[in-house]
Each structure stands twice: as structure tokens, then as C-alpha cells.
Amino acid sequence: MSEPVDARTLYVAGNWKMHKLRAEARAFADALEARIDELDEVDLAIAPPFTCLTEVADVLVPLGVGVLGQTAHAAPAGAFTGEVTMAMLADAGATGVLLGHSERRQLFGETDDALAEKVPAALAAGLEPILCVGETEAEREAGETETRLERQVARGLAGIAAAQLADVTVAYEPVWAIGTGRTATPELAQAAHAHIRAVLAGLFGDEAAQAVRIQYGGSVKPDNAAELFAQPDIDGGLIGGASLAVDDFAAIAAAAAPRS
Ligand code: PEP
């Protein structure tokens, strides 16, 4: 039997990218702590730079807010200058990790094959991964959105079993909407999310697919979050620019009302 849609608690995660020094990160965490009672019906996470992970985790993890690495290597150790392992993230206080963000794919050559190893490595280290997928503008214009999403989901999750899917979140982030101010319409985003869920059902079965949260990412702001989160297959958001200011992040999180 399928999981009812309202069983999926909405999940809003902030991706700080390469922003904030430790004092700034700590100030954000303290400010979010002060407002946490307003936000108890949504799951929250922050992905700070590596250097601020422990600073942020010390404040937010005891409140039940996830703290995520922005990437990690699949190997348990090795000569990979500049990389960190999943276990290192966990040791620094992280509860999860972003994997396959389009900036990692486009600027740093991250491949679906690497992600197929990273997702199970994250789970093995006790981290909950968010696997990011999304088409470029050229792919959308060429009518390749669905095949692109299918390939990224199937390859990225090739290393896990259906029972592990419950600990994975997928983020649909159309590349043309990231950091551009261009947001997918709620209808367009819903169609992509429904397609991703259908792909997951084909790979892992309907029950597992219905339980997975699929976040939308791409220029989500306080004034467009509610209409995106109202779509039946949009289970929250992955927020870039607007997650840097606690007021904006909290307003977006507050727009993730529980489903009735
Ligand atoms: C992102 O980088 O994941 C993102 C969605 O960025 P923005 O919200 O700034 O478009």
C-alpha cells in the first residue's frame, strides 16, 4: 500500500555554498535557535562550509535541525588532497550531506558514477544524503528533461536498496533556475517531481517511492515558497541565496505548512 502524501513531513534545507565565516555561521545558528519554536512542523537542515560545520552543528543538531556537508568523497581514506570523507563529516557533527549539486557537477566534474558510490558511502557513515538532480536550459529546450532526470536518479541511486531509500532525499534543481532569480512555475516543478517519483517507483517500488521527499530548488524566496510547497509532489525546498539570511530562511520554512 502507498504511503499517504500527507505522511511526508516537508523538509527545507539551506545551502550556504562558499559563504560565512565561523562567527557569522554561529550568529545565524543562534538566531535560528531563537525562532525554532515557530518552525516545529517542518524538518530543517543547513549545509554550511566545512569550516563552520561543528560551529553550526553544536547549536542546531540538539534542536533537531540537520547539518549537512556540501559534498564528500566516497572513499574511506586516501590520497585525495582537498577532499573529506563521509566519516569526517559525521565526526565534525554533520547529520547528512548534499550530493550531486549542479555546481559540483558542472564546475568540479562530479559524475553520476561517482554519485553511485557516494550515496551508499554516506548512508554507511550514518549520514542522510540529499541527491540533487536537474536539467540544464539546453536540455529542457531539447525536450530532454525527463530522460536527463531519469538517468541522474537511476545512476545516482544505483548503489542502494529499496530499504535504504527512506533515508535519502532527492532535490529537483533545474540548473537554469539556480541563482538566476528564475523560478520554475509550480506546475512545471510539480510535473518534474511527479516524473522523479514515477522513476523512483519503477526502480524501488511504489511504497518506497511514495515515502521519499523530493525538494524543489532554484530561486526559492519567501514570496514564492508557499505556492511551490503546495504542490502534491513538492516536499519542501533546497534553498541557496535566500538561506543566508535567517529571516528569509525562517519565512521559507514557515511556508512549508503541514499537509492536511
Ligand atoms: C542551490 O544552490 O541549491 C539553489 C537552489 O540556489 P538558489 O536558491 O540561490 O537558486
PDB file of C-alpha atoms and ligand atoms in Angstrom:
ATOM      1  CA  MET A   1       0.000   0.000   0.000  1.00  0.00           C
ATOM      2  CA  SER A   2       1.231   3.512  -0.762  1.00  0.00           C
ATOM      3  CA  GLU A   3       2.317   5.986   1.880  1.00  0.00           C
ATOM      4  CA  PRO A   4      -0.292   8.769   2.001  1.00  0.00           C
ATOM      5  CA  VAL A   5       1.106  12.036   0.666  1.00  0.00           C
ATOM      6  CA  ASP A   6       0.463  13.793   3.982  1.00  0.00           C
ATOM      7  CA  ALA A   7       2.831  11.343   5.710  1.00  0.00           C
ATOM      8  CA  ARG A   8       5.772  13.180   4.144  1.00  0.00           C
ATOM      9  CA  THR A   9       6.850  15.942   6.526  1.00  0.00           C
ATOM     10  CA  LEU A  10       8.082  18.872   4.466  1.00  0.00           C
ATOM     11  CA  TYR A  11      11.831  19.403   4.565  1.00  0.00           C
ATOM     12  CA  VAL A  12      13.600  22.718   3.968  1.00  0.00           C
ATOM     13  CA  ALA A  13      17.394  22.788   3.706  1.00  0.00           C
ATOM     14  CA  GLY A  14      19.682  25.780   3.255  1.00  0.00           C
ATOM     15  CA  ASN A  15      22.821  25.529   1.138  1.00  0.00           C
ATOM     16  CA  TRP A  16      25.252  28.250   2.152  1.00  0.00           C
ATOM     17  CA  LYS A  17      27.755  27.333  -0.573  1.00  0.00           C
ATOM     18  CA  MET A  18      31.030  29.256  -0.038  1.00  0.00           C
ATOM     19  CA  HIS A  19      29.618  31.863   2.338  1.00  0.00           C
ATOM     20  CA  LYS A  20      30.046  32.770   6.017  1.00  0.00           C
ATOM     21  CA  LEU A  21      32.935  32.777   8.435  1.00  0.00           C
ATOM     22  CA  ARG A  22      32.557  30.914  11.721  1.00  0.00           C
ATOM     23  CA  ALA A  23      31.297  33.904  13.715  1.00  0.00           C
ATOM     24  CA  GLU A  24      28.659  34.623  11.057  1.00  0.00           C
ATOM     25  CA  ALA A  25      27.622  30.986  10.993  1.00  0.00           C
ATOM     26  CA  ARG A  26      27.323  30.926  14.772  1.00  0.00           C
ATOM     27  CA  ALA A  27      25.225  34.111  14.747  1.00  0.00           C
ATOM     28  CA  PHE A  28      22.846  32.542  12.203  1.00  0.00           C
ATOM     29  CA  ALA A  29      22.562  29.356  14.261  1.00  0.00           C
ATOM     30  CA  ASP A  30      21.829  31.332  17.424  1.00  0.00           C
ATOM     31  CA  ALA A  31      19.199  33.410  15.609  1.00  0.00           C
ATOM     32  CA  LEU A  32      17.559  30.275  14.211  1.00  0.00           C
ATOM     33  CA  GLU A  33      17.564  28.723  17.672  1.00  0.00           C
ATOM     34  CA  ALA A  34      15.658  31.750  18.966  1.00  0.00           C
ATOM     35  CA  ARG A  35      12.896  31.096  16.400  1.00  0.00           C
ATOM     36  CA  ILE A  36      12.869  27.335  16.402  1.00  0.00           C
ATOM     37  CA  ASP A  37       9.544  27.034  18.235  1.00  0.00           C
ATOM     38  CA  GLU A  38       7.789  28.735  15.284  1.00  0.00           C
ATOM     39  CA  LEU A  39       9.166  26.093  12.945  1.00  0.00           C
ATOM     40  CA  ASP A  40       8.386  22.825  14.664  1.00  0.00           C
ATOM     41  CA  GLU A  41       6.195  21.393  11.894  1.00  0.00           C
ATOM     42  CA  VAL A  42       8.862  21.271   9.213  1.00  0.00           C
ATOM     43  CA  ASP A  43      12.156  19.398   9.035  1.00  0.00           C
ATOM     44  CA  LEU A  44      15.094  21.764   8.663  1.00  0.00           C
ATOM     45  CA  ALA A  45      18.760  21.500   7.747  1.00  0.00           C
ATOM     46  CA  ILE A  46      21.655  23.826   6.999  1.00  0.00           C
ATOM     47  CA  ALA A  47      24.644  22.982   4.789  1.00  0.00           C
ATOM     48  CA  PRO A  48      27.485  25.276   5.912  1.00  0.00           C
ATOM     49  CA  PRO A  49      31.019  25.267   4.512  1.00  0.00           C
ATOM     50  CA  PHE A  50      33.243  22.572   6.045  1.00  0.00           C
ATOM     51  CA  THR A  51      34.957  25.132   8.257  1.00  0.00           C
ATOM     52  CA  CYS A  52      31.704  26.021  10.052  1.00  0.00           C
ATOM     53  CA  LEU A  53      30.199  22.535  10.374  1.00  0.00           C
ATOM     54  CA  THR A  54      30.997  21.959  14.015  1.00  0.00           C
ATOM     55  CA  GLU A  55      30.128  25.527  14.983  1.00  0.00           C
ATOM     56  CA  VAL A  56      26.661  25.167  13.452  1.00  0.00           C
ATOM     57  CA  ALA A  57      26.114  21.547  14.486  1.00  0.00           C
ATOM     58  CA  ASP A  58      26.830  22.301  18.151  1.00  0.00           C
ATOM     59  CA  VAL A  59      23.858  24.689  18.216  1.00  0.00           C
ATOM     60  CA  LEU A  60      21.423  23.174  15.718  1.00  0.00           C
ATOM     61  CA  VAL A  61      21.720  19.385  15.974  1.00  0.00           C
ATOM     62  CA  PRO A  62      20.479  19.303  19.606  1.00  0.00           C
ATOM     63  CA  LEU A  63      17.411  21.224  18.357  1.00  0.00           C
ATOM     64  CA  GLY A  64      16.689  18.534  15.773  1.00  0.00           C
ATOM     65  CA  VAL A  65      17.919  20.620  12.836  1.00  0.00           C
ATOM     66  CA  GLY A  66      20.070  18.687  10.380  1.00  0.00           C
ATOM     67  CA  VAL A  67      23.551  19.889   9.483  1.00  0.00           C
ATOM     68  CA  LEU A  68      24.895  18.834   6.112  1.00  0.00           C
ATOM     69  CA  GLY A  69      28.217  18.711   4.345  1.00  0.00           C
ATOM     70  CA  GLN A  70      28.087  20.191   0.847  1.00  0.00           C
ATOM     71  CA  THR A  71      29.969  17.271  -0.706  1.00  0.00           C
ATOM     72  CA  ALA A  72      32.296  14.446   0.333  1.00  0.00           C
ATOM     73  CA  HIS A  73      34.394  11.687  -1.201  1.00  0.00           C
ATOM     74  CA  ALA A  74      33.157   8.086  -1.332  1.00  0.00           C
ATOM     75  CA  ALA A  75      36.447   6.519  -0.246  1.00  0.00           C
ATOM     76  CA  PRO A  76      37.031   5.832   3.460  1.00  0.00           C
ATOM     77  CA  ALA A  77      40.511   7.457   3.351  1.00  0.00           C
ATOM     78  CA  GLY A  78      43.248   8.119   0.843  1.00  0.00           C
ATOM     79  CA  ALA A  79      45.465  10.462  -1.107  1.00  0.00           C
ATOM     80  CA  PHE A  80      42.742  12.847  -2.316  1.00  0.00           C
ATOM     81  CA  THR A  81      44.027  16.304  -1.499  1.00  0.00           C
ATOM     82  CA  GLY A  82      41.262  18.734  -0.648  1.00  0.00           C
ATOM     83  CA  GLU A  83      38.578  16.106  -0.130  1.00  0.00           C
ATOM     84  CA  VAL A  84      36.901  14.905   3.070  1.00  0.00           C
ATOM     85  CA  THR A  85      35.336  11.532   3.849  1.00  0.00           C
ATOM     86  CA  MET A  86      31.773  10.846   4.937  1.00  0.00           C
ATOM     87  CA  ALA A  87      33.078   9.763   8.337  1.00  0.00           C
ATOM     88  CA  MET A  88      34.925  13.085   8.690  1.00  0.00           C
ATOM     89  CA  LEU A  89      31.664  14.947   8.098  1.00  0.00           C
ATOM     90  CA  ALA A  90      29.916  12.830  10.721  1.00  0.00           C
ATOM     91  CA  ASP A  91      32.831  13.360  13.095  1.00  0.00           C
ATOM     92  CA  ALA A  92      32.501  17.132  12.619  1.00  0.00           C
ATOM     93  CA  GLY A  93      28.851  16.912  13.655  1.00  0.00           C
ATOM     94  CA  ALA A  94      27.068  16.556  10.320  1.00  0.00           C
ATOM     95  CA  THR A  95      23.891  14.521  10.057  1.00  0.00           C
ATOM     96  CA  GLY A  96      23.748  14.475   6.272  1.00  0.00           C
ATOM     97  CA  VAL A  97      25.395  15.562   3.037  1.00  0.00           C
ATOM     98  CA  LEU A  98      24.424  17.260  -0.210  1.00  0.00           C
ATOM     99  CA  LEU A  99      25.473  15.153  -3.176  1.00  0.00           C
ATOM    100  CA  GLY A 100      25.479  15.971  -6.872  1.00  0.00           C
ATOM    101  CA  HIS A 101      24.713  19.679  -6.614  1.00  0.00           C
ATOM    102  CA  SER A 102      24.808  21.119 -10.115  1.00  0.00           C
ATOM    103  CA  GLU A 103      27.769  23.319  -9.165  1.00  0.00           C
ATOM    104  CA  ARG A 104      29.695  20.174  -8.197  1.00  0.00           C
ATOM    105  CA  ARG A 105      28.637  18.506 -11.448  1.00  0.00           C
ATOM    106  CA  GLN A 106      29.347  21.476 -13.726  1.00  0.00           C
ATOM    107  CA  LEU A 107      32.349  23.151 -12.091  1.00  0.00           C
ATOM    108  CA  PHE A 108      34.099  20.197 -10.449  1.00  0.00           C
ATOM    109  CA  GLY A 109      33.300  17.322 -12.795  1.00  0.00           C
ATOM    110  CA  GLU A 110      31.175  15.222 -10.439  1.00  0.00           C
ATOM    111  CA  THR A 111      29.698  12.299 -12.355  1.00  0.00           C
ATOM    112  CA  ASP A 112      26.696  10.043 -11.889  1.00  0.00           C
ATOM    113  CA  ASP A 113      29.109   7.123 -11.470  1.00  0.00           C
ATOM    114  CA  ALA A 114      30.846   8.886  -8.584  1.00  0.00           C
ATOM    115  CA  LEU A 115      27.455   9.606  -7.028  1.00  0.00           C
ATOM    116  CA  ALA A 116      26.502   5.946  -7.271  1.00  0.00           C
ATOM    117  CA  GLU A 117      29.365   5.326  -4.835  1.00  0.00           C
ATOM    118  CA  LYS A 118      28.825   8.417  -2.689  1.00  0.00           C
ATOM    119  CA  VAL A 119      25.178   7.776  -1.821  1.00  0.00           C
ATOM    120  CA  PRO A 120      25.804   4.354  -0.211  1.00  0.00           C
ATOM    121  CA  ALA A 121      29.019   5.653   1.381  1.00  0.00           C
ATOM    122  CA  ALA A 122      27.034   8.444   3.032  1.00  0.00           C
ATOM    123  CA  LEU A 123      24.413   6.020   4.337  1.00  0.00           C
ATOM    124  CA  ALA A 124      27.107   3.671   5.631  1.00  0.00           C
ATOM    125  CA  ALA A 125      28.564   6.577   7.623  1.00  0.00           C
ATOM    126  CA  GLY A 126      25.167   7.332   9.141  1.00  0.00           C
ATOM    127  CA  LEU A 127      24.599  10.453   7.009  1.00  0.00           C
ATOM    128  CA  GLU A 128      21.318  11.200   5.237  1.00  0.00           C
ATOM    129  CA  PRO A 129      22.131  12.294   1.692  1.00  0.00           C
ATOM    130  CA  ILE A 130      20.248  14.780  -0.459  1.00  0.00           C
ATOM    131  CA  LEU A 131      20.840  13.781  -4.089  1.00  0.00           C
ATOM    132  CA  CYS A 132      20.476  16.793  -6.386  1.00  0.00           C
ATOM    133  CA  VAL A 133      19.276  16.297  -9.953  1.00  0.00           C
ATOM    134  CA  GLY A 134      18.170  18.695 -12.659  1.00  0.00           C
ATOM    135  CA  GLU A 135      18.322  19.581 -16.302  1.00  0.00           C
ATOM    136  CA  THR A 136      20.164  22.454 -17.956  1.00  0.00           C
ATOM    137  CA  GLU A 137      18.333  25.030 -20.031  1.00  0.00           C
ATOM    138  CA  ALA A 138      19.637  23.435 -23.238  1.00  0.00           C
ATOM    139  CA  GLU A 139      18.391  20.018 -22.136  1.00  0.00           C
ATOM    140  CA  ARG A 140      14.942  21.433 -21.351  1.00  0.00           C
ATOM    141  CA  GLU A 141      14.773  23.206 -24.700  1.00  0.00           C
ATOM    142  CA  ALA A 142      15.802  19.998 -26.470  1.00  0.00           C
ATOM    143  CA  GLY A 143      12.950  18.105 -24.758  1.00  0.00           C
ATOM    144  CA  GLU A 144      15.414  16.025 -22.740  1.00  0.00           C
ATOM    145  CA  THR A 145      14.280  16.940 -19.221  1.00  0.00           C
ATOM    146  CA  GLU A 146      12.630  13.624 -18.414  1.00  0.00           C
ATOM    147  CA  THR A 147      15.408  11.420 -19.765  1.00  0.00           C
ATOM    148  CA  ARG A 148      18.013  13.553 -18.007  1.00  0.00           C
ATOM    149  CA  LEU A 149      16.215  13.254 -14.657  1.00  0.00           C
ATOM    150  CA  GLU A 150      15.692   9.543 -15.166  1.00  0.00           C
ATOM    151  CA  ARG A 151      19.382   8.997 -15.841  1.00  0.00           C
ATOM    152  CA  GLN A 152      20.555  11.068 -12.882  1.00  0.00           C
ATOM    153  CA  VAL A 153      18.143   9.381 -10.462  1.00  0.00           C
ATOM    154  CA  ALA A 154      18.785   5.843 -11.713  1.00  0.00           C
ATOM    155  CA  ARG A 155      22.566   6.191 -11.801  1.00  0.00           C
ATOM    156  CA  GLY A 156      22.877   8.250  -8.642  1.00  0.00           C
ATOM    157  CA  LEU A 157      20.875   5.712  -6.647  1.00  0.00           C
ATOM    158  CA  ALA A 158      22.288   2.619  -8.357  1.00  0.00           C
ATOM    159  CA  GLY A 159      24.210   1.585  -5.242  1.00  0.00           C
ATOM    160  CA  ILE A 160      21.326   1.392  -2.760  1.00  0.00           C
ATOM    161  CA  ALA A 161      18.478  -0.992  -1.960  1.00  0.00           C
ATOM    162  CA  ALA A 162      14.795  -0.078  -1.592  1.00  0.00           C
ATOM    163  CA  ALA A 163      15.026  -0.341   2.205  1.00  0.00           C
ATOM    164  CA  GLN A 164      17.666   2.425   2.217  1.00  0.00           C
ATOM    165  CA  LEU A 165      15.614   4.872   0.179  1.00  0.00           C
ATOM    166  CA  ALA A 166      13.767   6.133   3.266  1.00  0.00           C
ATOM    167  CA  ASP A 167      16.977   7.857   4.388  1.00  0.00           C
ATOM    168  CA  VAL A 168      17.514   9.583   1.045  1.00  0.00           C
ATOM    169  CA  THR A 169      16.050  12.896  -0.125  1.00  0.00           C
ATOM    170  CA  VAL A 170      16.051  13.919  -3.774  1.00  0.00           C
ATOM    171  CA  ALA A 171      16.306  17.604  -4.704  1.00  0.00           C
ATOM    172  CA  TYR A 172      14.993  18.646  -8.106  1.00  0.00           C
ATOM    173  CA  GLU A 173      17.007  21.695  -9.085  1.00  0.00           C
ATOM    174  CA  PRO A 174      16.614  22.870 -12.677  1.00  0.00           C
ATOM    175  CA  VAL A 175      20.062  24.301 -13.410  1.00  0.00           C
ATOM    176  CA  TRP A 176      18.569  27.309 -15.209  1.00  0.00           C
ATOM    177  CA  ALA A 177      16.770  28.333 -12.011  1.00  0.00           C
ATOM    178  CA  ILE A 178      19.721  28.176  -9.603  1.00  0.00           C
ATOM    179  CA  GLY A 179      20.951  31.572  -8.504  1.00  0.00           C
ATOM    180  CA  THR A 180      19.316  33.209 -11.519  1.00  0.00           C
ATOM    181  CA  GLY A 181      16.131  34.577  -9.976  1.00  0.00           C
ATOM    182  CA  ARG A 182      14.213  32.438 -12.464  1.00  0.00           C
ATOM    183  CA  THR A 183      11.943  30.007 -10.649  1.00  0.00           C
ATOM    184  CA  ALA A 184      10.177  27.076 -12.247  1.00  0.00           C
ATOM    185  CA  THR A 185       6.427  27.594 -12.184  1.00  0.00           C
ATOM    186  CA  PRO A 186       4.706  25.442  -9.577  1.00  0.00           C
ATOM    187  CA  GLU A 187       3.102  23.433 -12.394  1.00  0.00           C
ATOM    188  CA  LEU A 188       6.379  22.819 -14.209  1.00  0.00           C
ATOM    189  CA  ALA A 189       8.119  21.862 -10.962  1.00  0.00           C
ATOM    190  CA  GLN A 190       5.248  19.573  -9.954  1.00  0.00           C
ATOM    191  CA  ALA A 191       5.460  17.786 -13.318  1.00  0.00           C
ATOM    192  CA  ALA A 192       9.185  17.170 -12.845  1.00  0.00           C
ATOM    193  CA  HIS A 193       8.673  15.974  -9.272  1.00  0.00           C
ATOM    194  CA  ALA A 194       5.918  13.593 -10.337  1.00  0.00           C
ATOM    195  CA  HIS A 195       8.227  12.233 -13.013  1.00  0.00           C
ATOM    196  CA  ILE A 196      11.021  11.705 -10.496  1.00  0.00           C
ATOM    197  CA  ARG A 197       8.618   9.889  -8.165  1.00  0.00           C
ATOM    198  CA  ALA A 198       7.495   7.671 -11.041  1.00  0.00           C
ATOM    199  CA  VAL A 199      11.136   6.877 -11.824  1.00  0.00           C
ATOM    200  CA  LEU A 200      11.718   6.011  -8.161  1.00  0.00           C
ATOM    201  CA  ALA A 201       8.642   3.772  -8.181  1.00  0.00           C
ATOM    202  CA  GLY A 202       9.981   1.950 -11.218  1.00  0.00           C
ATOM    203  CA  LEU A 203      13.320   1.397  -9.511  1.00  0.00           C
ATOM    204  CA  PHE A 204      12.304   0.721  -5.908  1.00  0.00           C
ATOM    205  CA  GLY A 205       8.552   0.077  -5.862  1.00  0.00           C
ATOM    206  CA  ASP A 206       5.624   2.370  -5.235  1.00  0.00           C
ATOM    207  CA  GLU A 207       5.669   2.224  -1.445  1.00  0.00           C
ATOM    208  CA  ALA A 208       9.312   3.274  -1.181  1.00  0.00           C
ATOM    209  CA  ALA A 209       8.811   5.989  -3.818  1.00  0.00           C
ATOM    210  CA  GLN A 210       5.817   7.491  -2.027  1.00  0.00           C
ATOM    211  CA  ALA A 211       7.838   7.839   1.167  1.00  0.00           C
ATOM    212  CA  VAL A 212      10.746   9.769  -0.428  1.00  0.00           C
ATOM    213  CA  ARG A 213      10.848  13.520  -0.015  1.00  0.00           C
ATOM    214  CA  ILE A 214      11.579  15.454  -3.187  1.00  0.00           C
ATOM    215  CA  GLN A 215      12.662  19.043  -2.557  1.00  0.00           C
ATOM    216  CA  TYR A 216      12.495  21.818  -5.131  1.00  0.00           C
ATOM    217  CA  GLY A 217      15.493  24.108  -5.509  1.00  0.00           C
ATOM    218  CA  GLY A 218      16.024  27.123  -7.738  1.00  0.00           C
ATOM    219  CA  SER A 219      15.487  30.729  -6.625  1.00  0.00           C
ATOM    220  CA  VAL A 220      13.037  29.851  -3.858  1.00  0.00           C
ATOM    221  CA  LYS A 221      12.258  33.015  -1.882  1.00  0.00           C
ATOM    222  CA  PRO A 222       9.812  33.911   0.894  1.00  0.00           C
ATOM    223  CA  ASP A 223       7.302  35.174  -1.670  1.00  0.00           C
ATOM    224  CA  ASN A 224       7.200  32.108  -3.920  1.00  0.00           C
ATOM    225  CA  ALA A 225       7.771  29.274  -1.442  1.00  0.00           C
ATOM    226  CA  ALA A 226       4.162  28.661  -0.387  1.00  0.00           C
ATOM    227  CA  GLU A 227       2.819  28.070  -3.898  1.00  0.00           C
ATOM    228  CA  LEU A 228       5.676  25.691  -4.704  1.00  0.00           C
ATOM    229  CA  PHE A 229       5.297  23.761  -1.434  1.00  0.00           C
ATOM    230  CA  ALA A 230       1.533  23.451  -2.018  1.00  0.00           C
ATOM    231  CA  GLN A 231       2.148  21.084  -4.936  1.00  0.00           C
ATOM    232  CA  PRO A 232       1.465  17.459  -4.023  1.00  0.00           C
ATOM    233  CA  ASP A 233       4.890  16.081  -5.002  1.00  0.00           C
ATOM    234  CA  ILE A 234       6.967  19.037  -3.759  1.00  0.00           C
ATOM    235  CA  ASP A 235       8.038  18.128  -0.249  1.00  0.00           C
ATOM    236  CA  GLY A 236       9.968  21.252   0.695  1.00  0.00           C
ATOM    237  CA  GLY A 237      12.931  23.080  -0.745  1.00  0.00           C
ATOM    238  CA  LEU A 238      16.680  23.297  -1.109  1.00  0.00           C
ATOM    239  CA  ILE A 239      17.434  26.971  -0.693  1.00  0.00           C
ATOM    240  CA  GLY A 240      20.608  28.715  -1.829  1.00  0.00           C
ATOM    241  CA  GLY A 241      20.807  32.511  -1.706  1.00  0.00           C
ATOM    242  CA  ALA A 242      17.756  33.005   0.489  1.00  0.00           C
ATOM    243  CA  SER A 243      19.159  30.689   3.173  1.00  0.00           C
ATOM    244  CA  LEU A 244      21.923  33.136   4.056  1.00  0.00           C
ATOM    245  CA  ALA A 245      19.605  35.488   5.938  1.00  0.00           C
ATOM    246  CA  VAL A 246      17.836  33.908   8.885  1.00  0.00           C
ATOM    247  CA  ASP A 247      14.653  35.947   8.354  1.00  0.00           C
ATOM    248  CA  ASP A 248      14.313  34.727   4.765  1.00  0.00           C
ATOM    249  CA  PHE A 249      15.165  31.133   5.661  1.00  0.00           C
ATOM    250  CA  ALA A 250      12.653  31.134   8.524  1.00  0.00           C
ATOM    251  CA  ALA A 251       9.967  32.691   6.300  1.00  0.00           C
ATOM    252  CA  ILE A 252      10.519  29.986   3.680  1.00  0.00           C
ATOM    253  CA  ALA A 253      10.442  27.287   6.346  1.00  0.00           C
ATOM    254  CA  ALA A 254       7.219  28.755   7.757  1.00  0.00           C
ATOM    255  CA  ALA A 255       5.677  28.455   4.275  1.00  0.00           C
ATOM    256  CA  ALA A 256       6.131  24.690   4.484  1.00  0.00           C
ATOM    257  CA  ALA A 257       2.854  24.111   6.279  1.00  0.00           C
ATOM    258  CA  PRO A 258       1.913  20.572   7.230  1.00  0.00           C
ATOM    259  CA  ARG A 259      -0.336  18.880   4.686  1.00  0.00           C
ATOM    260  CA  SER A 260      -3.863  18.214   5.814  1.00  0.00           C
TER     261      SER A 260
HETATM  262  C1  PEP B   1      21.038  25.907  -4.803  1.00  0.00           C
HETATM  263  O1  PEP B   1      22.174  26.284  -4.989  1.00  0.00           O
HETATM  264  O2  PEP B   1      20.829  24.734  -4.420  1.00  0.00           O
HETATM  265  C2  PEP B   1      19.960  26.866  -5.015  1.00  0.00           C
HETATM  266  C3  PEP B   1      18.742  26.394  -5.114  1.00  0.00           C
HETATM  267  O3  PEP B   1      20.305  28.189  -5.111  1.00  0.00           O
HETATM  268  P1  PEP B   1      19.316  29.440  -5.220  1.00  0.00           P
HETATM  269  O4  PEP B   1      18.217  29.223  -4.206  1.00  0.00           O
HETATM  270  O5  PEP B   1      20.161  30.620  -4.887  1.00  0.00           O
HETATM  271  O6  PEP B   1      18.777  29.455  -6.609  1.00  0.00           O
END
